[in-house]
Every structure is written in structure tokens, then in C-alpha cells.
C-alpha atoms as an extended CHARMM CRD file, in Angstrom:
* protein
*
       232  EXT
         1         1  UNK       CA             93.1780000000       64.4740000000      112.6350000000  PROA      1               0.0000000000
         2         2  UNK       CA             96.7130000000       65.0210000000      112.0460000000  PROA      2               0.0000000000
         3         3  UNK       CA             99.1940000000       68.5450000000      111.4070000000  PROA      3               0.0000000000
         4         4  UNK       CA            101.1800000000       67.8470000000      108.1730000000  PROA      4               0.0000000000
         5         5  UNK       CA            103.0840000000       70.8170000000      109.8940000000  PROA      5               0.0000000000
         6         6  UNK       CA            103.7230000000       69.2240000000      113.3160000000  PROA      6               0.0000000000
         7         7  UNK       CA            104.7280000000       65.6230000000      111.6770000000  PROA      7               0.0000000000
         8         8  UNK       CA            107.3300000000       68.0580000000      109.4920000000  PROA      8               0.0000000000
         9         9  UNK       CA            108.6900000000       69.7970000000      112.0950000000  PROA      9               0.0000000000
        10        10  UNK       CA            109.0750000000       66.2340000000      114.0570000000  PROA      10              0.0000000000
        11        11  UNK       CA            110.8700000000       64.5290000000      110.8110000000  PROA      11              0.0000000000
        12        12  UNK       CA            113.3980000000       67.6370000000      110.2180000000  PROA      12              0.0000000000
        13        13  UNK       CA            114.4100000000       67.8620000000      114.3580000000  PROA      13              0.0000000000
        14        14  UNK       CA            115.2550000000       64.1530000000      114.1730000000  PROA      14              0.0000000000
        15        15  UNK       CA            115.7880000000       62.7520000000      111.0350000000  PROA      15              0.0000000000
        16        16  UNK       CA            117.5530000000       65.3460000000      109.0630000000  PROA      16              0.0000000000
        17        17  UNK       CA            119.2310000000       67.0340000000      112.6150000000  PROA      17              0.0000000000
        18        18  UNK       CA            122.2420000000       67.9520000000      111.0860000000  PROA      18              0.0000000000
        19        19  UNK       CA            122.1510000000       68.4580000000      107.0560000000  PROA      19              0.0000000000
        20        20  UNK       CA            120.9690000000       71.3140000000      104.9680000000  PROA      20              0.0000000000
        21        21  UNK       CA            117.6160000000       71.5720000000      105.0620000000  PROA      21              0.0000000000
        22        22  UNK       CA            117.1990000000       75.2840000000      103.7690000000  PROA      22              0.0000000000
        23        23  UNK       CA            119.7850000000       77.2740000000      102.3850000000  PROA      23              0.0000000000
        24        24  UNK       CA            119.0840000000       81.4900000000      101.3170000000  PROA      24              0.0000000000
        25        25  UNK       CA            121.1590000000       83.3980000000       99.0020000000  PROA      25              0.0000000000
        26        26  UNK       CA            120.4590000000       86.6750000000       99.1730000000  PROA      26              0.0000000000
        27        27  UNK       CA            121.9920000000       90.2480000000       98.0410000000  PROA      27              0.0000000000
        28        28  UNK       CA            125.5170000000       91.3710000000       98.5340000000  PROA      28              0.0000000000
        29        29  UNK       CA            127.1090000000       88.0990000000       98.8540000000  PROA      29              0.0000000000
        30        30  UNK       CA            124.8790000000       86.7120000000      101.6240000000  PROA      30              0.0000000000
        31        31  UNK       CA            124.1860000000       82.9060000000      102.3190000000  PROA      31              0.0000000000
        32        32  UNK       CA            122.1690000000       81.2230000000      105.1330000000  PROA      32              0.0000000000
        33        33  UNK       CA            122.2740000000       77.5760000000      105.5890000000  PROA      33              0.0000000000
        34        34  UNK       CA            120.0820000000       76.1820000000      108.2520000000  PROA      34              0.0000000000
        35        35  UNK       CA            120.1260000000       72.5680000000      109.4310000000  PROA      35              0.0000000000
        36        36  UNK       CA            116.6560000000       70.1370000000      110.5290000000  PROA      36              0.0000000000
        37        37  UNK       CA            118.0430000000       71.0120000000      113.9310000000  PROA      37              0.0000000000
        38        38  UNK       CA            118.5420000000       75.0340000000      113.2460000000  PROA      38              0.0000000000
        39        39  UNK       CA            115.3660000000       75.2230000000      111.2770000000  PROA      39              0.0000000000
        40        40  UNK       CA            113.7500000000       73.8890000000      113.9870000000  PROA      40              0.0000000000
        41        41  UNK       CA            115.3030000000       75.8280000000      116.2940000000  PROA      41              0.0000000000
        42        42  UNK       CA            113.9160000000       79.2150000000      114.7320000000  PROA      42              0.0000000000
        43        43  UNK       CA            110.6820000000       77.5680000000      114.1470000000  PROA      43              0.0000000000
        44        44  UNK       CA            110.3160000000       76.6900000000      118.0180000000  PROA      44              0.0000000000
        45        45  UNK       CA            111.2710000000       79.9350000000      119.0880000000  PROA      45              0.0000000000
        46        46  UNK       CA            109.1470000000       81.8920000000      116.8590000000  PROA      46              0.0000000000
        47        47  UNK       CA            106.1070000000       79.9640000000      117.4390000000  PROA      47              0.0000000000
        48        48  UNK       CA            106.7930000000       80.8960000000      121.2370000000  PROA      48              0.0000000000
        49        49  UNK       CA            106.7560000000       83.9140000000      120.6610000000  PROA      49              0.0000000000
        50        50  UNK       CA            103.7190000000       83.9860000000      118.9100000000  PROA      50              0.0000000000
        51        51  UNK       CA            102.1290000000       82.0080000000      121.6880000000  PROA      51              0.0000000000
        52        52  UNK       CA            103.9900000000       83.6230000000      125.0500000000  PROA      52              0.0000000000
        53        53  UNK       CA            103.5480000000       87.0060000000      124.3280000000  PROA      53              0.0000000000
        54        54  UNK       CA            101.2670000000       87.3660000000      121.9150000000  PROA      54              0.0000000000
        55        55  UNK       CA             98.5860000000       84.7210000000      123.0060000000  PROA      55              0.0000000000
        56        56  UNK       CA             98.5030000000       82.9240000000      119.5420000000  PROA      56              0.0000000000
        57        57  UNK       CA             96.5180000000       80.0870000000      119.4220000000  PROA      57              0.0000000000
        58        58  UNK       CA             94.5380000000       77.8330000000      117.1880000000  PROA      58              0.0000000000
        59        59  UNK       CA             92.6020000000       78.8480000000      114.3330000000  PROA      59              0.0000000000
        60        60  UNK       CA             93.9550000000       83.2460000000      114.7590000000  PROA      60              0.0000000000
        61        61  UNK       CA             94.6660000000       84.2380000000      111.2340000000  PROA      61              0.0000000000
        62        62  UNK       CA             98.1850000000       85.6510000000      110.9110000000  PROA      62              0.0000000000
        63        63  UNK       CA             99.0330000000       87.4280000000      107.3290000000  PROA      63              0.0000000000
        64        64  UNK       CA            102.3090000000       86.6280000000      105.9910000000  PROA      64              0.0000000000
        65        65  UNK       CA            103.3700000000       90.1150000000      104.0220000000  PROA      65              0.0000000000
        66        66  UNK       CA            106.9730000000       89.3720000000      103.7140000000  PROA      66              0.0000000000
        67        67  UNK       CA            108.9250000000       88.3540000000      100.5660000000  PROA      67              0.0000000000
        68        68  UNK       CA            110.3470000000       85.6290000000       99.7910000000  PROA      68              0.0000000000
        69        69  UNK       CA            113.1240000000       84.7690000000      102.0620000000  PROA      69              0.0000000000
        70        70  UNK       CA            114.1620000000       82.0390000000      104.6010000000  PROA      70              0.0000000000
        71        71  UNK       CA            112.5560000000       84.2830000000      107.5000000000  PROA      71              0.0000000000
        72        72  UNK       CA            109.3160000000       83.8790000000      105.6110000000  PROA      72              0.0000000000
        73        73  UNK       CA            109.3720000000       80.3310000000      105.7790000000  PROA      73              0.0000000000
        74        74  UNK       CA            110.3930000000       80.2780000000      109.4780000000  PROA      74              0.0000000000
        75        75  UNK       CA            107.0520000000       82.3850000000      110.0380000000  PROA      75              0.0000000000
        76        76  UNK       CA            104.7370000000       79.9500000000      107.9690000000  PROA      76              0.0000000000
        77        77  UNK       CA            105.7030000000       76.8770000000      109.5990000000  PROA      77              0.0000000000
        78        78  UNK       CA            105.7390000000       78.6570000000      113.1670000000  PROA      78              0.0000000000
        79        79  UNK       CA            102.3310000000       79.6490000000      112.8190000000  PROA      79              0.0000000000
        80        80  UNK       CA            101.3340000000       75.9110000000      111.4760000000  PROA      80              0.0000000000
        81        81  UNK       CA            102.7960000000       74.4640000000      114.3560000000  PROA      81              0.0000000000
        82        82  UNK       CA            100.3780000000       76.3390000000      116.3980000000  PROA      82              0.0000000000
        83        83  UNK       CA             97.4740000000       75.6670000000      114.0830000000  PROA      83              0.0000000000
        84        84  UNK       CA             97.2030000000       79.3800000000      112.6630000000  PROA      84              0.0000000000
        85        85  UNK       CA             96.3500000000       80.0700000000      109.4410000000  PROA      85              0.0000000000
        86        86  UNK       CA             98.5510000000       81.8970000000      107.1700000000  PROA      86              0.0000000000
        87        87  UNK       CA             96.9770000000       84.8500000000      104.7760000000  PROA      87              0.0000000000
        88        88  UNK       CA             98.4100000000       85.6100000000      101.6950000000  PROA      88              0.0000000000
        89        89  UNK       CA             96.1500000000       87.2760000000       99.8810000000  PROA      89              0.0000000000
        90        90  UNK       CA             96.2230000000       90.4290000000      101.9030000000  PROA      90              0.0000000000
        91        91  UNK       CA             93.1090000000       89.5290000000      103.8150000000  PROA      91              0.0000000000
        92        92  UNK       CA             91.7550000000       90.3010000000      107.4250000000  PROA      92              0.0000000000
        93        93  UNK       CA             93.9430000000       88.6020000000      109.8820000000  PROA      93              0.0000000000
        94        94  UNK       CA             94.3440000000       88.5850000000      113.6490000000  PROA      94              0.0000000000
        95        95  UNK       CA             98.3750000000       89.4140000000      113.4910000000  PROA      95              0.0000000000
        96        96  UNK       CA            100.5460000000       91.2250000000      110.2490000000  PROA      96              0.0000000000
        97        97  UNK       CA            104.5440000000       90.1970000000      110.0540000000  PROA      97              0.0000000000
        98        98  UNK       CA            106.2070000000       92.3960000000      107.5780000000  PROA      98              0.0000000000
        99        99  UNK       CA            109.0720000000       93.5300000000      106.3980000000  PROA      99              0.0000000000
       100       100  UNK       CA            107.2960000000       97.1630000000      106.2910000000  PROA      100             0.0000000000
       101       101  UNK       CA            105.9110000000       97.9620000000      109.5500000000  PROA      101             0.0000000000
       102       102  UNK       CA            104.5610000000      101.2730000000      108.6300000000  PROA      102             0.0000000000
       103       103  UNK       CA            101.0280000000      100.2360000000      107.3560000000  PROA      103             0.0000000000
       104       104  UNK       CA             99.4210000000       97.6200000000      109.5920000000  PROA      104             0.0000000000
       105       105  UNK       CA             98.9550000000      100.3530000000      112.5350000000  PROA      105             0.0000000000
       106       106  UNK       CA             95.5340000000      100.1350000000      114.3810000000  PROA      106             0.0000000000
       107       107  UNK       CA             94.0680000000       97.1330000000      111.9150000000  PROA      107             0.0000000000
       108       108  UNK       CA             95.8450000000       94.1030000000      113.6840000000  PROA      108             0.0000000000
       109       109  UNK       CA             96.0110000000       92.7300000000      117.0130000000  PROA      109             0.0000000000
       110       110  UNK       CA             99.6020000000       93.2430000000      116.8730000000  PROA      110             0.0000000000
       111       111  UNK       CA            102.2410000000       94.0340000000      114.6670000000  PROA      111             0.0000000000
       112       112  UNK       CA            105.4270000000       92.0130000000      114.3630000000  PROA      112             0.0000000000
       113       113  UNK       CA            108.8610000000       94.3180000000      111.9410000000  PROA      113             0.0000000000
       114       114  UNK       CA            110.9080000000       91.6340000000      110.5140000000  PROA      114             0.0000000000
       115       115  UNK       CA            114.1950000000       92.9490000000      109.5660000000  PROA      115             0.0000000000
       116       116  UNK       CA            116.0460000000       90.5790000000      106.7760000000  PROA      116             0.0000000000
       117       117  UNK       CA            119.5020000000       91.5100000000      107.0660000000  PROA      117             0.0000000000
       118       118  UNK       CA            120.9290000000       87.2990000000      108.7190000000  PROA      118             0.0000000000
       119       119  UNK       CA            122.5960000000       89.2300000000      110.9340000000  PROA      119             0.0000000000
       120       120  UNK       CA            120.3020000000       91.9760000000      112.0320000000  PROA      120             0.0000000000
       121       121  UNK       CA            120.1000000000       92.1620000000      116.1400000000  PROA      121             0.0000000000
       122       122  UNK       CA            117.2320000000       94.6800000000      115.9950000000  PROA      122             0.0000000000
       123       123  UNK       CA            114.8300000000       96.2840000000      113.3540000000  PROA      123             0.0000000000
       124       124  UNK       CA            117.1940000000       99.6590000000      111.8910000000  PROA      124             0.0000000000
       125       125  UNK       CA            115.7690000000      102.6330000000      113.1640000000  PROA      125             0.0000000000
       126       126  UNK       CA            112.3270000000      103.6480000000      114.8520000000  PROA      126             0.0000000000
       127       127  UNK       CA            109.3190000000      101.3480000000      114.6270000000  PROA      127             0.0000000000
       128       128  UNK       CA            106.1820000000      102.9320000000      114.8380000000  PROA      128             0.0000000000
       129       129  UNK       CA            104.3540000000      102.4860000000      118.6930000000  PROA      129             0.0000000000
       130       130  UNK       CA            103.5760000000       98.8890000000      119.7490000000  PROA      130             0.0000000000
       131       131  UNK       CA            105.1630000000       97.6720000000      116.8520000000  PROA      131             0.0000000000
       132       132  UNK       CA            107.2350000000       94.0680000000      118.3480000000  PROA      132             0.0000000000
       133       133  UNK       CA            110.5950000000       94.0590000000      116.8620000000  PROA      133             0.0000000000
       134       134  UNK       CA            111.2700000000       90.0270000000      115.7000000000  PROA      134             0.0000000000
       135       135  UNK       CA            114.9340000000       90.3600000000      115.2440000000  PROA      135             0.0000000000
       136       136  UNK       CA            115.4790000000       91.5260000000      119.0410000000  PROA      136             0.0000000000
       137       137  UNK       CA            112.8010000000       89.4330000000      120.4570000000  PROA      137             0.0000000000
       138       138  UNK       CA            113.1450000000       86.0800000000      119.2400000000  PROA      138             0.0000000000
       139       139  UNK       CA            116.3050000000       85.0720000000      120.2160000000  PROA      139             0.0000000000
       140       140  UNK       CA            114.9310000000       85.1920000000      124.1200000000  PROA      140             0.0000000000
       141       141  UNK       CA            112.3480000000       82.9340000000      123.3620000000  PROA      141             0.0000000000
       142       142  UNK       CA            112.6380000000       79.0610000000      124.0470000000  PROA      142             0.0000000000
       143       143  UNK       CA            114.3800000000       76.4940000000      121.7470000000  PROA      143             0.0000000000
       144       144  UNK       CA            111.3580000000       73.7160000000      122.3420000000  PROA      144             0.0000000000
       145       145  UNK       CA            107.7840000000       74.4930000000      121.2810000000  PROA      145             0.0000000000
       146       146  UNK       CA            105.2550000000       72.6910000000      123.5100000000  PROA      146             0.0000000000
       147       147  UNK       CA            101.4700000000       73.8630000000      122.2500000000  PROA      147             0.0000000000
       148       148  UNK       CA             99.3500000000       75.3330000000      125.0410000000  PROA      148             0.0000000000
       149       149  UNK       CA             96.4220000000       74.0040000000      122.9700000000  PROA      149             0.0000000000
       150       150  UNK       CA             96.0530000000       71.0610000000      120.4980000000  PROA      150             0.0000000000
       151       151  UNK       CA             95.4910000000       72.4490000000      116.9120000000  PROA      151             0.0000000000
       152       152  UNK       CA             92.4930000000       70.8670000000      114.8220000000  PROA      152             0.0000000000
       153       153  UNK       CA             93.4860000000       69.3830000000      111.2280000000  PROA      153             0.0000000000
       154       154  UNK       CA             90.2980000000       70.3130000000      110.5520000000  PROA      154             0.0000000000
       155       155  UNK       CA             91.0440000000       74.6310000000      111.0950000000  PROA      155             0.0000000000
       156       156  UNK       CA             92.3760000000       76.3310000000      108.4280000000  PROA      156             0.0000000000
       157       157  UNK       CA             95.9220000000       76.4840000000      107.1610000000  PROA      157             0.0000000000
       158       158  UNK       CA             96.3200000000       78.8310000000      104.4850000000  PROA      158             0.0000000000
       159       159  UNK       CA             94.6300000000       81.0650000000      102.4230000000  PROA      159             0.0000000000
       160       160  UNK       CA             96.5160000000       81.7850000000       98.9320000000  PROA      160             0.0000000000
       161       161  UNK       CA             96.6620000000       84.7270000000       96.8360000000  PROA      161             0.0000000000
       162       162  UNK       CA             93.1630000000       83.5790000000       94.9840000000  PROA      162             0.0000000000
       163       163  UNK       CA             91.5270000000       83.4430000000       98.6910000000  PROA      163             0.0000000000
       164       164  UNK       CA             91.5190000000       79.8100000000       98.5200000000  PROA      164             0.0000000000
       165       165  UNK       CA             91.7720000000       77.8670000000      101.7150000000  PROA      165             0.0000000000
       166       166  UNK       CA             93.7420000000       74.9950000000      102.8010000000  PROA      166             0.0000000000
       167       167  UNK       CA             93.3320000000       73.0470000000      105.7190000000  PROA      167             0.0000000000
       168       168  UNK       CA             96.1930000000       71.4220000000      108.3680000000  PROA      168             0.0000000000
       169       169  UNK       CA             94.7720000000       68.3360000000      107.2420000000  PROA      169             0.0000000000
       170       170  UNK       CA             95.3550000000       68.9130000000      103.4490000000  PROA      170             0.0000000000
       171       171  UNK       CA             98.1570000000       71.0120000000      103.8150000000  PROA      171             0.0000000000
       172       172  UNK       CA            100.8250000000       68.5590000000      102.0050000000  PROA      172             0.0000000000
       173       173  UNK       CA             98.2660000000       66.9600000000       99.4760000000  PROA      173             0.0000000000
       174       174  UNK       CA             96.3430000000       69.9690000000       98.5220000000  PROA      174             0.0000000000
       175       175  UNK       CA             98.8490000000       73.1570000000       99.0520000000  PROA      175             0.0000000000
       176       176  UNK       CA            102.0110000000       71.6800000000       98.4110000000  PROA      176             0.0000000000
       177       177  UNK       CA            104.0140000000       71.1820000000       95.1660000000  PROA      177             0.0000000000
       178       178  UNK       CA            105.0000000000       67.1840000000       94.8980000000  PROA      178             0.0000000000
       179       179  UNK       CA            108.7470000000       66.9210000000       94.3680000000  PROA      179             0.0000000000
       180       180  UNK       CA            110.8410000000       63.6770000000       93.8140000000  PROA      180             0.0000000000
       181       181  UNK       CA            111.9160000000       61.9290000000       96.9880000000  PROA      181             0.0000000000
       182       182  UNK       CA            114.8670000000       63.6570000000       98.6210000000  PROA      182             0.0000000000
       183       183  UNK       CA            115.3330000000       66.1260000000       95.9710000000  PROA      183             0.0000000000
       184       184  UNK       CA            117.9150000000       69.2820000000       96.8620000000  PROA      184             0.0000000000
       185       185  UNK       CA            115.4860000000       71.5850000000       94.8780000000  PROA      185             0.0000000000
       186       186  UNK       CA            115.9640000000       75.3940000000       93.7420000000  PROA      186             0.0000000000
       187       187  UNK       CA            113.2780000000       77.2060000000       94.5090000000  PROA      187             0.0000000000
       188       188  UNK       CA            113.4240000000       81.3470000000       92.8100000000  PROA      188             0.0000000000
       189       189  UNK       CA            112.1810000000       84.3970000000       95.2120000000  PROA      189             0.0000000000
       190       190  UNK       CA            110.7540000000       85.2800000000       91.1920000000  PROA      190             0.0000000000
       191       191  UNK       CA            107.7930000000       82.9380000000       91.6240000000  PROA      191             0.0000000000
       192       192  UNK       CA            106.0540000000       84.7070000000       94.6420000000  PROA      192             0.0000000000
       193       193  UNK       CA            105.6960000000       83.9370000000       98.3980000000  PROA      193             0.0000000000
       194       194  UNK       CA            102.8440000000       81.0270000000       97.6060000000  PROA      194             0.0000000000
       195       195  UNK       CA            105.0300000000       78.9140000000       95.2200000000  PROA      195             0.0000000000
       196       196  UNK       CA            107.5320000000       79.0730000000       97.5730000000  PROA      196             0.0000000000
       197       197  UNK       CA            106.2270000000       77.7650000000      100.3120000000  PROA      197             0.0000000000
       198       198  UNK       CA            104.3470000000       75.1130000000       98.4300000000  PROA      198             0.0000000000
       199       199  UNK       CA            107.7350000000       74.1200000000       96.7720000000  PROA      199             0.0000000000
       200       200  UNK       CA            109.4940000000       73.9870000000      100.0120000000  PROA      200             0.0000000000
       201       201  UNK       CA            106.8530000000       71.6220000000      101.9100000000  PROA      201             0.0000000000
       202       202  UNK       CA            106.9070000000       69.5420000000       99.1240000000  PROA      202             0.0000000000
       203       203  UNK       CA            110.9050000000       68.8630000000       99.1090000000  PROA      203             0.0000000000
       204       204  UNK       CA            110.6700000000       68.9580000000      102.9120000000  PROA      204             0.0000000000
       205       205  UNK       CA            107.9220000000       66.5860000000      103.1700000000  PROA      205             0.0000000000
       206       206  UNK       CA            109.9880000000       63.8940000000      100.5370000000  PROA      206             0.0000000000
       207       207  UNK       CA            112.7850000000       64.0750000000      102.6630000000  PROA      207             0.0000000000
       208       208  UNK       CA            114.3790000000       66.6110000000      100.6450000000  PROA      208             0.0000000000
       209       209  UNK       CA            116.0580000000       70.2040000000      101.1590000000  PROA      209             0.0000000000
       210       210  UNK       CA            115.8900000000       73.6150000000       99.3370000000  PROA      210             0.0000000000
       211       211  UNK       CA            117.7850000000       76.5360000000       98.1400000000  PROA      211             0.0000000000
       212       212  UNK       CA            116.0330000000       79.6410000000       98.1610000000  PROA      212             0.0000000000
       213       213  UNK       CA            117.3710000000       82.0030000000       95.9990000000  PROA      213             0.0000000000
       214       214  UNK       CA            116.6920000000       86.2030000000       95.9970000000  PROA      214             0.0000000000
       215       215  UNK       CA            116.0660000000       87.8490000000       92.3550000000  PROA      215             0.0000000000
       216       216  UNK       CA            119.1490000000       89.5980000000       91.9290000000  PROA      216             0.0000000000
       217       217  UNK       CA            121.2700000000       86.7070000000       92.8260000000  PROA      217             0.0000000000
       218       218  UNK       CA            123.0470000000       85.0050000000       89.8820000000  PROA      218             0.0000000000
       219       219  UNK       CA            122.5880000000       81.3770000000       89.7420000000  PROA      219             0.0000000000
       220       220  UNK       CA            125.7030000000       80.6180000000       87.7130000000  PROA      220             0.0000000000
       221       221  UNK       CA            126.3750000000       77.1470000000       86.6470000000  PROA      221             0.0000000000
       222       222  UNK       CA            129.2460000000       76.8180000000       89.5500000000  PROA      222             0.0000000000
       223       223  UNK       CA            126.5960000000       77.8720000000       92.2040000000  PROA      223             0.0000000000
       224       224  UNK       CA            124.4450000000       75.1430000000       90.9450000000  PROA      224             0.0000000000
       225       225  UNK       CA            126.8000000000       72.3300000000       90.8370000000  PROA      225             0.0000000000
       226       226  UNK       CA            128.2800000000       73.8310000000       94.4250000000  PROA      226             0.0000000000
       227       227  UNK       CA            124.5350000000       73.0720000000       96.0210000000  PROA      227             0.0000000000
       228       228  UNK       CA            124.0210000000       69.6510000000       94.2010000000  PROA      228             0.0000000000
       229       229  UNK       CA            120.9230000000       70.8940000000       92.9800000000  PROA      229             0.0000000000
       230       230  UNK       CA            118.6810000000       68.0630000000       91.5150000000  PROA      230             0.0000000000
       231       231  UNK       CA            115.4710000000       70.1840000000       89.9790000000  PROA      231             0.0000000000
       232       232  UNK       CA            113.4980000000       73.0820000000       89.7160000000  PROA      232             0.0000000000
């Protein structure tokens, strides 16, 4: 049984290798935009880290309690790759990524800080003990993910905010959003982590790419026409 997730990953490294495939406005002026090749890139390296040094593997339960952001999206198809299930409905999971390290202590496996800053080298200031520190971690890790273990379409993929859950198998037809073929789609950090993710597989999986875009951003009519976006 097939991983939508894996077949993704495999159609944005070759097929869409060097165009905008994600692109993050965030606050104070700050803009992201990361190519089939680069997205893959982060994806491959984050998924070995979850698999090197923290023995991730097929079917652990990681919860995703980040915002919305283009870090977030790195984590959920990392973790898809491997056959993991993402939690978003603040559930019991194996691992906790946040953006708040200061109250997973002692309840997960491990704890992964995940500063948001593009250009953050390390998580600012003290993390709490045995808390792993993404931003100066990652980058050490390997470009190319090879799985030490062959996920299961049939293991879960995602469990949404109503505690509803998807499997690999179902991932695109019963998770995702369906979105025009090749759209370049805006997708609002307003929504929620769970539209977001569903919005960007969709695009993604039609060929298409997104721009993710934080609340206090203004999307002005010249930022708009400036991305070519096609819908909403």
C-alpha cells in the first residue's frame, strides 16, 4: 500500500527541483521561498534526525504544537516520510516539537525547541534539560532520507483537532483540501495548523505551490499580483 507522503516528496525532488514550491511571509519584513529541491532538502534532513538520533520509526506518534509556519510543514511531511503520525489535537504522542519547549518536560520521549526566526542558528536562550534544539541540530543531518524501515499505508497519518484519524493511505483523498491543478494558492496562518496542511498537500499534490502567509502580514493587492496567486 502506498505513502501519499513518500510519492510527494519523490514528485517535488524531481519534478518541481527548482521552482517555488512554498513560500512564508512572516513578521518584520521576512520571506522564505523554498524550492522542490530545498523543501526536500529540509524534509530529508529532518526526518533524519528524527530517525538517527531519536530512533523514529513507523507508526510513533509525534504531536505537531507549532503554528502555522513553513517549519511546521517541514515537520509534518518529515514525520510522513517515516510513516509517523502527526497529532494535532493535543493528544498522547511518542515525541512533542514546539515552538514552547517549557511544557512537554517528563511526558514525551523527547522534546524537540523549534525556534522560527529563518535565520535562527540555535534556540535563544536556555532550553530546559534534554530538550534537542532543531535549529542547531538539523543542519548536521543528511540531505537524502533513506527509511530504516518501510512505513505501512495502512498506520496512521494524522489525527486532527476533532481526534479524527487519517491514514498514509488516505492521506491525499481523505485529509487533504482538493485544489485546481497547478494552482499557486494562498493559504492564511488565520485558519489553524490543520487547514494548512490540508491546503498545502492538496496544491502540492496537483502540481501546484503555496504561499503561506503569518496573521499580521498584509496581503496587499501588489503582494498578491507579485506571487501570481491563482486562489484561496
Amino acid at each position: 500500500m502506498s505513502i501519499p507522503a513518500i510519492e510527494l516528496m519523490t514528485s517535488l525532488r524531481s519534478g518541481h527541483s527548482t521552482s517555488p514550491r512554498l513560500t512564508w511571509y512572516g513578521p518584520d519584513s521576512e520571506r522564505v521561498e523554498l524550492s522542490g529541491r530545498v523543501l526536500d532538502n529540509w524534509v530529508a534532513k529532518t526526518g533524519n534526525l528524527l530517525q538517527d538520533e531519536l530512533d523514529a520509526e513507523p507508526e510513533m506518534r509525534l504531536r505537531l504544537d507549532l503554528p502555522v509556519h513553513w517549519k511546521s510543514m517541514i515537520w509534518a511531511l518529515a514525520a510522513w516520510q517515516l510513516g509517523m503520525e502527526t497529532v494535532l489535537d493535543g493528544g498522547e504522542a511518542d515525541l512533542l516539537v514546539t515552538d514552547n519547549p517549557g511544557t512537554g518536560a517528563g511526558t514525551y520521549d523527547a522534546v524537540i525547541a523549534v525556534a522560527l526566526p529563518a535565520l535562527a542558528m540555535r534556540w535563544p536562550g536556555e532550553l530546559p534539560a534534554g530538550v534537542i534544539d532543531y535549529a542547531a541540530e538539523v543542519r548536521s543531518h543528511g540531505d537524502i532520507f533513506m527509511a530504516h524501515s518501510d512505513p505501512s499505508g495502512s498506520g496512521f497519518a494524522v489525527t486532527d483537532r476533532r481526534g479524527t484519524r487519517h491514514r498514509h493511505a488516505d492521506l491525499i483523498t481523505g485529509f487533504s483540501a482538493p485544489h485546481d491543478e497547478g494552482v499557486r494558492l494562498l493559504v492564511t496562518a488565520g485558519d489553524g495548523l490543520e487547514a494548512a496542511l490540508a491546503n498545502c498537500l492538496g496544491a502540492w499534490h496537483g502540481g501546484g505551490s503555496v504561499v503561506l502567509a503569518h496573521p499580521e502580514v498584509q496581503l496587499t493587492d501588489q503582494l498578491l499580483a507579485a506571487e501570481r496567486i491563482q486562489g484561496t
